[in-house]
PDB file of C-alpha atoms and ligand atoms in Angstrom:
ATOM      1  CA  MET H   1      40.133 -22.587   2.480  1.00 93.00           C
ATOM      2  CA  LEU H   2      41.248 -19.343   0.953  1.00 97.00           C
ATOM      3  CA  LEU H   3      44.778 -18.526  -0.121  1.00 97.00           C
ATOM      4  CA  GLU H   4      45.373 -14.886  -0.989  1.00 98.00           C
ATOM      5  CA  LEU H   5      48.384 -13.123  -2.396  1.00 97.00           C
ATOM      6  CA  HIS H   6      48.366  -9.370  -2.061  1.00 97.00           C
ATOM      7  CA  ASN H   7      50.751  -7.423  -4.300  1.00 98.00           C
ATOM      8  CA  ILE H   8      53.634  -9.858  -4.039  1.00 98.00           C
ATOM      9  CA  THR H   9      56.721  -8.183  -5.443  1.00 98.00           C
ATOM     10  CA  LYS H  10      60.254  -9.550  -5.666  1.00 98.00           C
ATOM     11  CA  LYS H  11      63.235  -7.515  -6.739  1.00 97.00           C
ATOM     12  CA  TYR H  12      66.892  -8.372  -7.136  1.00 95.00           C
ATOM     13  CA  ASP H  13      68.606  -4.984  -6.987  1.00 91.00           C
ATOM     14  CA  ASP H  14      66.813  -3.155  -9.782  1.00 90.00           C
ATOM     15  CA  THR H  15      65.436  -6.232 -11.514  1.00 95.00           C
ATOM     16  CA  VAL H  16      61.764  -6.825 -10.829  1.00 97.00           C
ATOM     17  CA  VAL H  17      61.074 -10.551 -10.988  1.00 97.00           C
ATOM     18  CA  LEU H  18      57.541 -10.454  -9.549  1.00 98.00           C
ATOM     19  CA  ASP H  19      55.488  -7.332  -9.955  1.00 97.00           C
ATOM     20  CA  HIS H  20      52.471  -6.830  -7.655  1.00 98.00           C
ATOM     21  CA  VAL H  21      51.082 -10.330  -8.110  1.00 98.00           C
ATOM     22  CA  SER H  22      47.667 -10.663  -6.453  1.00 98.00           C
ATOM     23  CA  PHE H  23      45.168 -13.509  -6.563  1.00 97.00           C
ATOM     24  CA  ARG H  24      42.704 -15.432  -4.408  1.00 97.00           C
ATOM     25  CA  LEU H  25      42.467 -19.196  -4.623  1.00 97.00           C
ATOM     26  CA  LYS H  26      39.712 -21.440  -3.315  1.00 96.00           C
ATOM     27  CA  PRO H  27      39.911 -25.264  -3.499  1.00 95.00           C
ATOM     28  CA  GLY H  28      40.562 -26.380  -7.057  1.00 94.00           C
ATOM     29  CA  VAL H  29      43.387 -27.096  -9.484  1.00 94.00           C
ATOM     30  CA  TYR H  30      45.257 -24.060 -10.813  1.00 96.00           C
ATOM     31  CA  GLY H  31      47.792 -24.057 -13.588  1.00 94.00           C
ATOM     32  CA  LEU H  32      50.447 -21.380 -13.390  1.00 95.00           C
ATOM     33  CA  LEU H  33      51.443 -20.946 -17.003  1.00 92.00           C
ATOM     34  CA  GLY H  34      54.442 -18.919 -18.080  1.00 90.00           C
ATOM     35  CA  ALA H  35      57.522 -19.017 -20.270  1.00 87.00           C
ATOM     36  CA  ASN H  36      60.859 -19.820 -18.655  1.00 87.00           C
ATOM     37  CA  GLY H  37      61.974 -16.891 -16.551  1.00 91.00           C
ATOM     38  CA  SER H  38      58.480 -15.506 -15.974  1.00 93.00           C
ATOM     39  CA  GLY H  39      58.783 -15.914 -12.189  1.00 95.00           C
ATOM     40  CA  LYS H  40      56.952 -19.178 -11.453  1.00 94.00           C
ATOM     41  CA  THR H  41      59.636 -20.742  -9.278  1.00 93.00           C
ATOM     42  CA  THR H  42      60.229 -17.481  -7.446  1.00 96.00           C
ATOM     43  CA  LEU H  43      56.531 -17.226  -6.651  1.00 96.00           C
ATOM     44  CA  PHE H  44      56.442 -20.792  -5.355  1.00 95.00           C
ATOM     45  CA  ARG H  45      59.541 -20.312  -3.236  1.00 94.00           C
ATOM     46  CA  ILE H  46      57.937 -17.298  -1.619  1.00 96.00           C
ATOM     47  CA  LEU H  47      54.690 -19.180  -1.067  1.00 94.00           C
ATOM     48  CA  CYS H  48      56.546 -22.024   0.603  1.00 92.00           C
ATOM     49  CA  GLY H  49      58.590 -19.740   2.805  1.00 90.00           C
ATOM     50  CA  VAL H  50      61.934 -20.656   1.216  1.00 89.00           C
ATOM     51  CA  MET H  51      62.393 -17.073   0.029  1.00 94.00           C
ATOM     52  CA  LYS H  52      61.135 -13.709   1.236  1.00 95.00           C
ATOM     53  CA  GLN H  53      59.308 -11.259  -1.004  1.00 97.00           C
ATOM     54  CA  THR H  54      60.418  -7.636  -1.265  1.00 97.00           C
ATOM     55  CA  ALA H  55      56.863  -6.432  -0.644  1.00 97.00           C
ATOM     56  CA  GLY H  56      53.323  -7.770  -0.316  1.00 98.00           C
ATOM     57  CA  THR H  57      51.578 -10.264   1.921  1.00 97.00           C
ATOM     58  CA  ILE H  58      50.209 -13.790   1.779  1.00 97.00           C
ATOM     59  CA  THR H  59      47.225 -14.843   3.841  1.00 97.00           C
ATOM     60  CA  TYR H  60      45.602 -18.199   4.363  1.00 96.00           C
ATOM     61  CA  ASN H  61      42.063 -18.087   5.703  1.00 96.00           C
ATOM     62  CA  HIS H  62      42.779 -14.398   6.370  1.00 96.00           C
ATOM     63  CA  ASP H  63      45.819 -15.083   8.602  1.00 95.00           C
ATOM     64  CA  ASP H  64      49.230 -13.779   7.552  1.00 96.00           C
ATOM     65  CA  VAL H  65      51.203 -16.948   6.757  1.00 95.00           C
ATOM     66  CA  GLN H  66      54.598 -15.424   7.391  1.00 92.00           C
ATOM     67  CA  SER H  67      53.865 -14.360  10.938  1.00 92.00           C
ATOM     68  CA  ASN H  68      53.189 -18.011  11.758  1.00 89.00           C
ATOM     69  CA  PRO H  69      55.161 -20.010   9.193  1.00 88.00           C
ATOM     70  CA  GLY H  70      54.996 -23.297  11.146  1.00 87.00           C
ATOM     71  CA  ALA H  71      51.220 -23.360  11.015  1.00 90.00           C
ATOM     72  CA  PHE H  72      51.135 -22.776   7.260  1.00 93.00           C
ATOM     73  CA  ARG H  73      53.884 -25.290   6.622  1.00 90.00           C
ATOM     74  CA  SER H  74      51.883 -27.956   8.411  1.00 89.00           C
ATOM     75  CA  ILE H  75      49.092 -27.718   5.828  1.00 92.00           C
ATOM     76  CA  LEU H  76      51.424 -27.238   2.844  1.00 94.00           C
ATOM     77  CA  GLY H  77      52.846 -29.849   0.472  1.00 93.00           C
ATOM     78  CA  PHE H  78      55.595 -28.891  -1.977  1.00 92.00           C
ATOM     79  CA  LEU H  79      57.262 -30.647  -4.882  1.00 91.00           C
ATOM     80  CA  PRO H  80      60.169 -28.431  -5.937  1.00 89.00           C
ATOM     81  CA  GLN H  81      61.545 -28.486  -9.453  1.00 84.00           C
ATOM     82  CA  ASP H  82      65.015 -29.576  -8.398  1.00 76.00           C
ATOM     83  CA  PHE H  83      63.800 -32.162  -5.947  1.00 79.00           C
ATOM     84  CA  SER H  84      66.637 -34.454  -4.955  1.00 80.00           C
ATOM     85  CA  TYR H  85      65.970 -38.071  -4.282  1.00 83.00           C
ATOM     86  CA  TYR H  86      68.461 -40.305  -2.571  1.00 89.00           C
ATOM     87  CA  PRO H  87      69.220 -42.832  -5.316  1.00 92.00           C
ATOM     88  CA  ASP H  88      70.271 -45.571  -2.918  1.00 94.00           C
ATOM     89  CA  PHE H  89      67.145 -45.293  -0.801  1.00 96.00           C
ATOM     90  CA  THR H  90      64.153 -47.428  -1.636  1.00 97.00           C
ATOM     91  CA  GLY H  91      60.854 -45.636  -2.241  1.00 96.00           C
ATOM     92  CA  MET H  92      59.573 -46.747   1.151  1.00 97.00           C
ATOM     93  CA  LYS H  93      62.726 -45.729   3.022  1.00 96.00           C
ATOM     94  CA  PHE H  94      62.651 -42.344   1.348  1.00 96.00           C
ATOM     95  CA  MET H  95      59.026 -41.782   2.350  1.00 96.00           C
ATOM     96  CA  LEU H  96      59.759 -42.771   5.951  1.00 96.00           C
ATOM     97  CA  TYR H  97      62.699 -40.384   5.930  1.00 94.00           C
ATOM     98  CA  ILE H  98      60.530 -37.477   4.768  1.00 92.00           C
ATOM     99  CA  ALA H  99      57.901 -38.422   7.357  1.00 93.00           C
ATOM    100  CA  ALA H 100      60.576 -38.293  10.069  1.00 92.00           C
ATOM    101  CA  LEU H 101      61.744 -34.871   8.834  1.00 88.00           C
ATOM    102  CA  LYS H 102      58.180 -33.648   9.094  1.00 86.00           C
ATOM    103  CA  GLY H 103      57.929 -34.954  12.638  1.00 86.00           C
ATOM    104  CA  ILE H 104      55.241 -37.528  11.895  1.00 89.00           C
ATOM    105  CA  ASN H 105      54.749 -40.213  14.535  1.00 90.00           C
ATOM    106  CA  LYS H 106      56.623 -43.412  13.551  1.00 89.00           C
ATOM    107  CA  ASN H 107      53.735 -45.871  13.704  1.00 89.00           C
ATOM    108  CA  PHE H 108      51.410 -43.576  11.848  1.00 92.00           C
ATOM    109  CA  ALA H 109      54.163 -42.746   9.312  1.00 94.00           C
ATOM    110  CA  LYS H 110      54.490 -46.359   8.155  1.00 94.00           C
ATOM    111  CA  LYS H 111      50.773 -46.688   7.543  1.00 94.00           C
ATOM    112  CA  ARG H 112      50.582 -43.320   5.777  1.00 94.00           C
ATOM    113  CA  CYS H 113      53.625 -44.035   3.572  1.00 96.00           C
ATOM    114  CA  LEU H 114      52.216 -47.381   2.464  1.00 96.00           C
ATOM    115  CA  GLU H 115      48.864 -45.782   1.747  1.00 93.00           C
ATOM    116  CA  LEU H 116      50.432 -43.039  -0.365  1.00 93.00           C
ATOM    117  CA  LEU H 117      52.751 -45.370  -2.269  1.00 95.00           C
ATOM    118  CA  LYS H 118      49.693 -47.421  -3.167  1.00 92.00           C
ATOM    119  CA  LEU H 119      47.803 -44.327  -4.224  1.00 86.00           C
ATOM    120  CA  VAL H 120      50.547 -43.207  -6.620  1.00 87.00           C
ATOM    121  CA  GLY H 121      50.976 -46.715  -8.029  1.00 88.00           C
ATOM    122  CA  LEU H 122      54.378 -47.481  -6.511  1.00 94.00           C
ATOM    123  CA  GLU H 123      53.329 -50.224  -4.140  1.00 94.00           C
ATOM    124  CA  ASP H 124      54.988 -52.974  -6.192  1.00 96.00           C
ATOM    125  CA  VAL H 125      58.322 -51.154  -6.375  1.00 97.00           C
ATOM    126  CA  LYS H 126      58.396 -49.703  -2.873  1.00 96.00           C
ATOM    127  CA  HIS H 127      61.404 -51.840  -1.922  1.00 97.00           C
ATOM    128  CA  LYS H 128      63.331 -51.032  -5.108  1.00 97.00           C
ATOM    129  CA  LYS H 129      66.057 -48.404  -5.057  1.00 96.00           C
ATOM    130  CA  ILE H 130      65.065 -45.047  -6.465  1.00 95.00           C
ATOM    131  CA  LYS H 131      67.928 -45.157  -8.981  1.00 94.00           C
ATOM    132  CA  LYS H 132      66.025 -47.957 -10.702  1.00 95.00           C
ATOM    133  CA  TYR H 133      62.851 -45.830 -11.012  1.00 93.00           C
ATOM    134  CA  SER H 134      61.764 -44.228 -14.300  1.00 89.00           C
ATOM    135  CA  GLY H 135      61.259 -40.455 -14.513  1.00 84.00           C
ATOM    136  CA  GLY H 136      57.512 -40.915 -14.096  1.00 86.00           C
ATOM    137  CA  MET H 137      57.963 -43.109 -11.041  1.00 90.00           C
ATOM    138  CA  LYS H 138      60.248 -40.540  -9.425  1.00 90.00           C
ATOM    139  CA  GLN H 139      57.717 -37.782 -10.023  1.00 87.00           C
ATOM    140  CA  ARG H 140      54.962 -39.898  -8.511  1.00 89.00           C
ATOM    141  CA  LEU H 141      57.193 -40.468  -5.501  1.00 93.00           C
ATOM    142  CA  GLY H 142      57.682 -36.701  -5.394  1.00 92.00           C
ATOM    143  CA  ILE H 143      53.941 -36.201  -5.197  1.00 89.00           C
ATOM    144  CA  ALA H 144      53.598 -38.885  -2.554  1.00 92.00           C
ATOM    145  CA  GLN H 145      56.171 -37.150  -0.333  1.00 94.00           C
ATOM    146  CA  ALA H 146      54.433 -33.806  -0.826  1.00 93.00           C
ATOM    147  CA  MET H 147      51.186 -35.400   0.334  1.00 91.00           C
ATOM    148  CA  ILE H 148      52.581 -36.955   3.481  1.00 93.00           C
ATOM    149  CA  ASN H 149      51.012 -34.425   5.838  1.00 89.00           C
ATOM    150  CA  ASP H 150      47.685 -34.529   3.961  1.00 89.00           C
ATOM    151  CA  PRO H 151      48.147 -30.916   2.848  1.00 94.00           C
ATOM    152  CA  GLU H 152      45.347 -28.486   2.152  1.00 95.00           C
ATOM    153  CA  VAL H 153      47.611 -26.579  -0.231  1.00 96.00           C
ATOM    154  CA  LEU H 154      49.713 -28.573  -2.684  1.00 95.00           C
ATOM    155  CA  ILE H 155      52.323 -26.831  -4.812  1.00 95.00           C
ATOM    156  CA  LEU H 156      54.009 -28.611  -7.706  1.00 93.00           C
ATOM    157  CA  ASP H 157      56.765 -26.846  -9.613  1.00 91.00           C
ATOM    158  CA  GLU H 158      57.034 -28.091 -13.209  1.00 88.00           C
ATOM    159  CA  PRO H 159      55.979 -31.582 -12.189  1.00 86.00           C
ATOM    160  CA  THR H 160      55.832 -33.014 -15.708  1.00 83.00           C
ATOM    161  CA  VAL H 161      59.281 -32.028 -16.964  1.00 79.00           C
ATOM    162  CA  GLY H 162      60.994 -35.037 -18.483  1.00 75.00           C
ATOM    163  CA  LEU H 163      57.910 -37.254 -18.526  1.00 80.00           C
ATOM    164  CA  ASP H 164      56.868 -39.076 -21.663  1.00 82.00           C
ATOM    165  CA  PRO H 165      53.281 -38.570 -22.902  1.00 84.00           C
ATOM    166  CA  LYS H 166      51.977 -41.716 -21.222  1.00 84.00           C
ATOM    167  CA  GLU H 167      53.514 -40.783 -17.887  1.00 82.00           C
ATOM    168  CA  ARG H 168      52.114 -37.311 -18.276  1.00 83.00           C
ATOM    169  CA  VAL H 169      48.575 -38.615 -18.688  1.00 85.00           C
ATOM    170  CA  ARG H 170      48.989 -40.820 -15.647  1.00 83.00           C
ATOM    171  CA  PHE H 171      50.308 -37.872 -13.678  1.00 82.00           C
ATOM    172  CA  ARG H 172      47.387 -35.687 -14.674  1.00 84.00           C
ATOM    173  CA  ASN H 173      44.895 -38.350 -13.607  1.00 86.00           C
ATOM    174  CA  LEU H 174      46.678 -38.669 -10.308  1.00 84.00           C
ATOM    175  CA  ILE H 175      46.432 -34.941  -9.616  1.00 86.00           C
ATOM    176  CA  SER H 176      42.742 -34.901 -10.474  1.00 85.00           C
ATOM    177  CA  SER H 177      42.072 -37.766  -8.099  1.00 82.00           C
ATOM    178  CA  PHE H 178      43.894 -35.936  -5.285  1.00 80.00           C
ATOM    179  CA  SER H 179      42.522 -32.523  -5.753  1.00 85.00           C
ATOM    180  CA  GLU H 180      39.159 -32.681  -4.056  1.00 85.00           C
ATOM    181  CA  ASN H 181      38.988 -30.129  -1.281  1.00 89.00           C
ATOM    182  CA  LYS H 182      42.539 -28.953  -1.812  1.00 94.00           C
ATOM    183  CA  ILE H 183      44.160 -25.988  -3.402  1.00 96.00           C
ATOM    184  CA  VAL H 184      46.531 -27.480  -5.969  1.00 95.00           C
ATOM    185  CA  ILE H 185      48.817 -25.134  -7.890  1.00 96.00           C
ATOM    186  CA  LEU H 186      51.078 -26.523 -10.553  1.00 93.00           C
ATOM    187  CA  SER H 187      53.404 -24.604 -12.777  1.00 91.00           C
ATOM    188  CA  THR H 188      54.250 -25.575 -16.282  1.00 84.00           C
ATOM    189  CA  HIS H 189      55.214 -24.265 -19.658  1.00 78.00           C
ATOM    190  CA  ILE H 190      53.528 -27.254 -21.279  1.00 80.00           C
ATOM    191  CA  VAL H 191      50.060 -26.178 -22.278  1.00 84.00           C
ATOM    192  CA  SER H 192      48.439 -29.602 -22.489  1.00 81.00           C
ATOM    193  CA  ASP H 193      49.314 -30.275 -18.836  1.00 81.00           C
ATOM    194  CA  VAL H 194      46.986 -27.582 -17.602  1.00 85.00           C
ATOM    195  CA  GLU H 195      44.453 -27.593 -20.412  1.00 84.00           C
ATOM    196  CA  TYR H 196      42.736 -30.726 -19.136  1.00 81.00           C
ATOM    197  CA  ILE H 197      43.095 -30.683 -15.377  1.00 85.00           C
ATOM    198  CA  ALA H 198      43.244 -27.064 -14.293  1.00 92.00           C
ATOM    199  CA  ASP H 199      39.965 -25.468 -13.285  1.00 93.00           C
ATOM    200  CA  GLU H 200      41.678 -22.165 -13.864  1.00 95.00           C
ATOM    201  CA  ILE H 201      44.830 -21.002 -15.532  1.00 95.00           C
ATOM    202  CA  LEU H 202      46.929 -18.143 -14.194  1.00 96.00           C
ATOM    203  CA  VAL H 203      49.101 -16.599 -16.884  1.00 94.00           C
ATOM    204  CA  LEU H 204      52.318 -15.157 -15.527  1.00 95.00           C
ATOM    205  CA  LYS H 205      54.253 -12.992 -17.931  1.00 94.00           C
ATOM    206  CA  GLN H 206      57.510 -11.301 -16.984  1.00 94.00           C
ATOM    207  CA  GLY H 207      56.534 -11.308 -13.331  1.00 96.00           C
ATOM    208  CA  LYS H 208      53.023  -9.974 -13.827  1.00 97.00           C
ATOM    209  CA  LEU H 209      49.751 -11.823 -13.615  1.00 97.00           C
ATOM    210  CA  GLU H 210      48.613 -11.192 -17.151  1.00 93.00           C
ATOM    211  CA  ASN H 211      45.293 -13.015 -17.044  1.00 93.00           C
ATOM    212  CA  ARG H 212      43.391 -15.771 -15.267  1.00 95.00           C
ATOM    213  CA  GLY H 213      40.384 -17.883 -16.100  1.00 95.00           C
ATOM    214  CA  ALA H 214      39.147 -21.258 -17.251  1.00 95.00           C
ATOM    215  CA  SER H 215      40.897 -22.527 -20.362  1.00 92.00           C
ATOM    216  CA  SER H 216      37.820 -21.829 -22.532  1.00 91.00           C
ATOM    217  CA  GLU H 217      37.483 -18.271 -21.171  1.00 94.00           C
ATOM    218  CA  LEU H 218      41.115 -17.469 -21.836  1.00 93.00           C
ATOM    219  CA  VAL H 219      40.961 -18.922 -25.309  1.00 93.00           C
ATOM    220  CA  ASN H 220      37.982 -16.682 -26.071  1.00 94.00           C
ATOM    221  CA  THR H 221      40.114 -13.618 -25.373  1.00 92.00           C
ATOM    222  CA  ILE H 222      42.071 -14.299 -28.581  1.00 93.00           C
ATOM    223  CA  GLN H 223      39.029 -15.030 -30.695  1.00 95.00           C
ATOM    224  CA  GLY H 224      39.679 -13.474 -34.107  1.00 95.00           C
ATOM    225  CA  TYR H 225      43.487 -13.549 -33.835  1.00 95.00           C
ATOM    226  CA  VAL H 226      44.114 -17.064 -35.135  1.00 96.00           C
ATOM    227  CA  TRP H 227      44.149 -17.745 -38.867  1.00 97.00           C
ATOM    228  CA  GLU H 228      44.825 -20.494 -41.329  1.00 96.00           C
ATOM    229  CA  SER H 229      46.203 -19.784 -44.737  1.00 96.00           C
ATOM    230  CA  ILE H 230      47.519 -21.851 -47.641  1.00 95.00           C
ATOM    231  CA  VAL H 231      50.794 -20.327 -48.748  1.00 94.00           C
ATOM    232  CA  GLU H 232      52.643 -21.207 -51.936  1.00 90.00           C
ATOM    233  CA  LYS H 233      56.198 -22.426 -51.677  1.00 88.00           C
ATOM    234  CA  ASN H 234      57.830 -19.271 -53.072  1.00 89.00           C
ATOM    235  CA  ARG H 235      56.128 -17.040 -50.463  1.00 90.00           C
ATOM    236  CA  LEU H 236      56.543 -19.338 -47.488  1.00 92.00           C
ATOM    237  CA  ASP H 237      59.783 -17.905 -46.047  1.00 92.00           C
ATOM    238  CA  GLU H 238      58.465 -14.365 -46.257  1.00 92.00           C
ATOM    239  CA  VAL H 239      55.180 -15.147 -44.452  1.00 93.00           C
ATOM    240  CA  VAL H 240      56.899 -17.267 -41.809  1.00 93.00           C
ATOM    241  CA  ALA H 241      59.440 -14.528 -41.106  1.00 92.00           C
ATOM    242  CA  LYS H 242      56.731 -11.916 -40.635  1.00 92.00           C
ATOM    243  CA  HIS H 243      54.326 -13.748 -38.324  1.00 93.00           C
ATOM    244  CA  VAL H 244      54.015 -15.936 -35.284  1.00 93.00           C
ATOM    245  CA  ILE H 245      53.362 -19.411 -36.649  1.00 94.00           C
ATOM    246  CA  SER H 246      51.562 -21.893 -34.484  1.00 92.00           C
ATOM    247  CA  ASN H 247      51.663 -24.770 -36.957  1.00 93.00           C
ATOM    248  CA  GLN H 248      52.825 -25.699 -40.468  1.00 93.00           C
ATOM    249  CA  LYS H 249      51.467 -28.528 -42.537  1.00 93.00           C
ATOM    250  CA  HIS H 250      52.732 -29.304 -46.013  1.00 91.00           C
ATOM    251  CA  GLU H 251      50.117 -30.268 -48.586  1.00 90.00           C
ATOM    252  CA  ALA H 252      50.147 -30.762 -52.365  1.00 86.00           C
ATOM    253  CA  THR H 253      48.735 -27.273 -53.019  1.00 85.00           C
ATOM    254  CA  GLY H 254      51.100 -25.455 -50.654  1.00 88.00           C
ATOM    255  CA  THR H 255      51.755 -25.130 -46.947  1.00 94.00           C
ATOM    256  CA  VAL H 256      48.906 -24.627 -44.506  1.00 95.00           C
ATOM    257  CA  LEU H 257      50.070 -22.127 -41.918  1.00 96.00           C
ATOM    258  CA  ARG H 258      48.348 -21.493 -38.612  1.00 96.00           C
ATOM    259  CA  ILE H 259      49.119 -17.878 -37.860  1.00 96.00           C
ATOM    260  CA  ILE H 260      48.670 -15.771 -34.712  1.00 95.00           C
ATOM    261  CA  SER H 261      48.015 -12.207 -35.778  1.00 94.00           C
ATOM    262  CA  ASN H 262      45.833  -9.275 -34.729  1.00 92.00           C
ATOM    263  CA  GLU H 263      45.236  -8.506 -38.410  1.00 94.00           C
ATOM    264  CA  LYS H 264      44.447 -10.681 -41.407  1.00 95.00           C
ATOM    265  CA  PRO H 265      47.935 -11.929 -42.308  1.00 94.00           C
ATOM    266  CA  THR H 266      47.427 -12.978 -45.957  1.00 94.00           C
ATOM    267  CA  HIS H 267      44.748 -12.346 -48.587  1.00 93.00           C
ATOM    268  CA  ASN H 268      43.332 -15.879 -48.331  1.00 94.00           C
ATOM    269  CA  ALA H 269      43.642 -16.304 -44.534  1.00 95.00           C
ATOM    270  CA  GLU H 270      40.565 -17.535 -42.699  1.00 97.00           C
ATOM    271  CA  GLN H 271      39.821 -17.195 -39.016  1.00 97.00           C
ATOM    272  CA  VAL H 272      39.862 -20.421 -37.034  1.00 97.00           C
ATOM    273  CA  GLN H 273      38.922 -21.404 -33.496  1.00 95.00           C
ATOM    274  CA  PRO H 274      41.831 -20.640 -31.123  1.00 95.00           C
ATOM    275  CA  THR H 275      43.301 -23.252 -28.786  1.00 93.00           C
ATOM    276  CA  LEU H 276      45.246 -22.850 -25.559  1.00 91.00           C
ATOM    277  CA  GLU H 277      48.421 -23.576 -27.491  1.00 90.00           C
ATOM    278  CA  ASP H 278      47.662 -20.527 -29.657  1.00 93.00           C
ATOM    279  CA  LEU H 279      46.992 -18.474 -26.533  1.00 92.00           C
ATOM    280  CA  TYR H 280      50.377 -19.417 -25.137  1.00 90.00           C
ATOM    281  CA  LEU H 281      52.066 -18.254 -28.317  1.00 91.00           C
ATOM    282  CA  TYR H 282      50.000 -15.076 -28.305  1.00 91.00           C
ATOM    283  CA  TYR H 283      51.153 -14.180 -24.793  1.00 88.00           C
ATOM    284  CA  PHE H 284      54.690 -15.450 -24.981  1.00 85.00           C
ATOM    285  CA  ARG H 285      55.660 -14.792 -28.595  1.00 79.00           C
ATOM    286  CA  GLU H 286      58.562 -12.548 -27.581  1.00 69.00           C
ATOM    287  CA  ASP H 287      59.749 -15.031 -24.952  1.00 65.00           C
ATOM    288  CA  THR H 288      59.522 -17.992 -27.299  1.00 53.00           C
ATOM    289  CA  GLU H 289      61.337 -16.220 -30.106  1.00 49.00           C
ATOM    290  CA  LYS H 290      64.396 -15.573 -27.943  1.00 38.00           C
TER     291      LYS H 290
HETATM  292  P1  LIG J 301      60.495 -19.526 -13.988  1.00 73.03           P
HETATM  293  O1  LIG J 301      60.333 -20.480 -12.848  1.00 73.03           O
HETATM  294  O2  LIG J 301      59.196 -19.004 -14.506  1.00 73.03           O
HETATM  295  O3  LIG J 301      61.348 -20.077 -15.085  1.00 73.03           O
HETATM  296  P2  LIG J 301      62.149 -18.002 -12.155  1.00 73.03           P
HETATM  297  O4  LIG J 301      61.291 -17.656 -10.990  1.00 73.03           O
HETATM  298  O5  LIG J 301      63.104 -19.145 -11.990  1.00 73.03           O
HETATM  299  O6  LIG J 301      61.230 -18.221 -13.435  1.00 73.03           O
HETATM  300  O7  LIG J 301      63.007 -16.727 -12.559  1.00 73.03           O
HETATM  301  C1  LIG J 301      62.410 -15.462 -12.803  1.00 73.03           C
HETATM  302  C2  LIG J 301      63.470 -14.459 -13.137  1.00 73.03           C
HETATM  303  O8  LIG J 301      64.226 -14.174 -11.967  1.00 73.03           O
HETATM  304  C3  LIG J 301      64.459 -14.907 -14.200  1.00 73.03           C
HETATM  305  O9  LIG J 301      64.635 -13.865 -15.109  1.00 73.03           O
HETATM  306  C4  LIG J 301      65.718 -15.155 -13.413  1.00 73.03           C
HETATM  307  O10 LIG J 301      66.844 -14.872 -14.202  1.00 73.03           O
HETATM  308  C5  LIG J 301      65.605 -14.176 -12.264  1.00 73.03           C
HETATM  309  N1  LIG J 301      66.337 -14.607 -11.039  1.00 73.03           N
HETATM  310  C6  LIG J 301      66.120 -15.749 -10.346  1.00 73.03           C
HETATM  311  N2  LIG J 301      66.981 -15.821  -9.298  1.00 73.03           N
HETATM  312  C7  LIG J 301      67.741 -14.695  -9.338  1.00 73.03           C
HETATM  313  C8  LIG J 301      68.810 -14.165  -8.518  1.00 73.03           C
HETATM  314  N3  LIG J 301      69.267 -14.815  -7.443  1.00 73.03           N
HETATM  315  N4  LIG J 301      69.336 -12.962  -8.872  1.00 73.03           N
HETATM  316  C9  LIG J 301      68.857 -12.286  -9.941  1.00 73.03           C
HETATM  317  N5  LIG J 301      67.871 -12.722 -10.751  1.00 73.03           N
HETATM  318  C10 LIG J 301      67.313 -13.913 -10.460  1.00 73.03           C
END
């Protein structure tokens, strides 16, 4: 299994939304990390054949996917960001409906839907209407429908938006349990979602693939740029205004600031070990300040 993007570019008139994005993915879990507007959804839409790129090619096992879209679609599972559920359908009815849309044989579909609902922990509520489901339950149903054709490539666009921390943990565990021998790509702007489950993180910044690597490798690239400093109350506003602040903690002696900076930001600042959260701020400081 090898999914390759070669110089994928997307333009709207003169606006470049994706700029020569190239990468090769083997089975594993990949986190596509980027601020809002960095091009994640556009990239996924192109990958899934919902939208056409301006230039570039996509190959799967060396075959051009767009010259035979049916074949690629049959091994692809997709959970879009704006996935619409039918609130009056039950979970089971919805799954059977998706199976029918995908042309899955009726007898097999029932067995497969039950199996998947069990896998995502919705077996007990399969006959309940979706409008009664929590956000986490809906997302798990979204994954189940994306898995209906046992895809080799699974694409999840911002799958954890709106989930509470407990649901998020459950979701992450679910993805890990699914991911063996699959290429799973999930986009997010929530660092902790990819920190634990992604084998590799792809950083997309303003339509360009800025960097890729395991979380620890990426974090090492900003070694020396993260500082902690105790700042007295009367200087706090000035320091905060001048730097990218990753954290603030008030203590009796002053405020402990965690600062992202290429240079030593204050006289008493000390270098600390960077985290992925710091890395995100380092890459997306302009985007987050907007
Ligand atoms: P993300 O998913 O990372 O938030 P998107 O792929 O949704 O990013 O959007 C990337 C950029 O493309 C944004 O700046 C957005 O405004 C722009 N964009 C998306 N659709 C259109 C469109 N139809 N016309 C012009 N610009 C668009």
